[in-house]
Amino acid sequence: MSSHYQHHVFFCLNQREDGGACCGAHNAQAMQEYAKKRCKALGISGGEGQVRINKAGCLNRCELGPVLVVYPEAVWYTFVDEQDIDEIIESHLVGGKPVERLMVDH
Ligand code: FES
């Protein structure tokens, strides 16, 4: 079965009000918006066979956050800033080469 999108990316944007660890406290929303904008500008996002950047609720890996996951490869990343997002986009989403240094699973 095909995966429909070439790469389907989910950013956890969960925000907790109780002070518990959450991706929303680490710039996740701004980085999701940035990724979406960058993929659009690069012309790689859109429909079938392309890249899709989605928002997600808690992905249950809060202590490692902020986290995003790229399917169909199921590669989990953490990130700090726009440079990290650029690297994931350019190396993994465009070049097909996952970014070892930002992976949360080794
Ligand atoms: S708050 Fe992001 S994985 Fe739970």
Coordinates of C-alpha atoms and ligand atoms in Angstrom, one line a residue:
M1 CA 0.0 0.0 0.0
S2 CA 1.3 3.4 -0.8
S3 CA 1.7 6.0 1.9
H4 CA 0.0 8.7 -0.2
Y5 CA 2.4 11.4 0.9
Q6 CA 6.1 11.1 0.3
H7 CA 6.7 12.4 3.8
H8 CA 4.0 13.1 6.3
V9 CA 5.2 15.1 9.2
F10 CA 3.5 15.5 12.6
F11 CA 4.5 18.2 15.1
C12 CA 3.3 17.8 18.6
L13 CA 1.8 21.1 19.7
N14 CA 0.4 20.0 23.0
Q15 CA 0.3 22.7 25.7
R16 CA -0.2 21.7 29.3
E17 CA -1.6 24.1 31.8
D18 CA -0.3 22.2 34.8
G19 CA 3.4 22.9 34.3
G20 CA 4.1 19.3 33.1
A21 CA 6.6 18.7 30.3
C22 CA 5.0 19.6 26.9
C23 CA 6.2 20.4 23.4
G24 CA 4.0 23.5 23.3
A25 CA 6.4 25.1 25.9
H26 CA 9.3 24.7 23.5
N27 CA 8.4 26.8 20.5
A28 CA 6.6 23.9 18.7
Q29 CA 3.9 26.0 17.2
A30 CA 6.2 28.6 15.6
M31 CA 8.4 25.8 14.3
Q32 CA 5.5 24.0 12.7
E33 CA 4.4 27.2 11.0
Y34 CA 7.9 27.8 9.8
A35 CA 8.2 24.2 8.4
K36 CA 4.9 24.6 6.6
K37 CA 6.0 27.9 5.1
R38 CA 9.4 26.6 4.1
C39 CA 8.0 23.5 2.4
K40 CA 5.6 25.6 0.5
A41 CA 8.3 28.0 -0.6
L42 CA 10.4 25.1 -1.8
G43 CA 7.5 23.7 -3.8
I44 CA 7.6 20.3 -2.1
S45 CA 4.3 20.4 -0.2
G46 CA 0.8 19.8 -1.4
G47 CA -0.9 16.7 -2.5
E48 CA -0.2 13.1 -3.2
G49 CA 3.4 12.2 -3.5
Q50 CA 4.5 15.4 -1.8
V51 CA 5.3 16.5 1.8
R52 CA 2.6 17.3 4.3
I53 CA 3.2 19.1 7.6
N54 CA 0.5 18.5 10.2
K55 CA -0.2 19.6 13.7
A56 CA -0.7 16.9 16.3
G57 CA -1.8 16.6 19.9
C58 CA 0.4 14.8 22.4
L59 CA 2.4 12.0 20.9
N60 CA 3.3 10.7 24.3
R61 CA 7.0 11.4 24.2
C62 CA 6.7 14.6 26.2
E63 CA 10.0 14.3 28.1
L64 CA 11.9 14.3 24.8
G65 CA 10.1 17.3 23.4
P66 CA 9.6 19.2 21.4
V67 CA 9.1 16.3 19.1
L68 CA 8.0 15.7 15.5
V69 CA 7.8 12.5 13.6
V70 CA 8.2 11.8 9.9
Y71 CA 6.3 9.0 8.2
P72 CA 6.4 6.6 6.5
E73 CA 9.9 6.1 7.9
A74 CA 8.8 6.8 11.5
V75 CA 11.8 8.9 12.3
W76 CA 11.4 11.0 15.5
Y77 CA 13.2 14.3 15.9
T78 CA 13.7 16.9 18.4
F79 CA 14.6 20.5 17.4
V80 CA 15.5 23.9 18.8
D81 CA 15.3 26.5 16.1
E82 CA 14.8 27.3 12.5
Q83 CA 18.2 25.9 11.6
D84 CA 17.2 22.5 12.9
I85 CA 14.0 22.6 10.9
D86 CA 15.9 23.7 7.8
E87 CA 18.2 20.8 8.2
I88 CA 15.4 18.3 8.6
I89 CA 13.7 19.7 5.5
E90 CA 16.7 19.9 3.3
S91 CA 18.4 16.6 4.3
H92 CA 15.5 14.3 5.1
L93 CA 12.4 15.7 3.3
V94 CA 14.2 16.8 0.1
G95 CA 17.3 14.7 0.1
G96 CA 15.9 11.5 1.7
K97 CA 18.8 11.4 4.2
P98 CA 17.6 11.4 7.9
V99 CA 19.4 13.8 10.2
E100 CA 21.2 11.6 12.8
R101 CA 22.1 14.4 15.2
L102 CA 18.4 15.5 15.8
M103 CA 17.0 12.0 16.2
V104 CA 15.5 11.1 19.6
D105 CA 16.0 7.3 19.0
H106 CA 19.5 6.0 18.4
Ligands
FES1 S1 3.4 17.1 24.8 FE1 4.4 16.6 23.0 S2 4.6 14.4 23.1 FE2 3.4 14.9 24.8

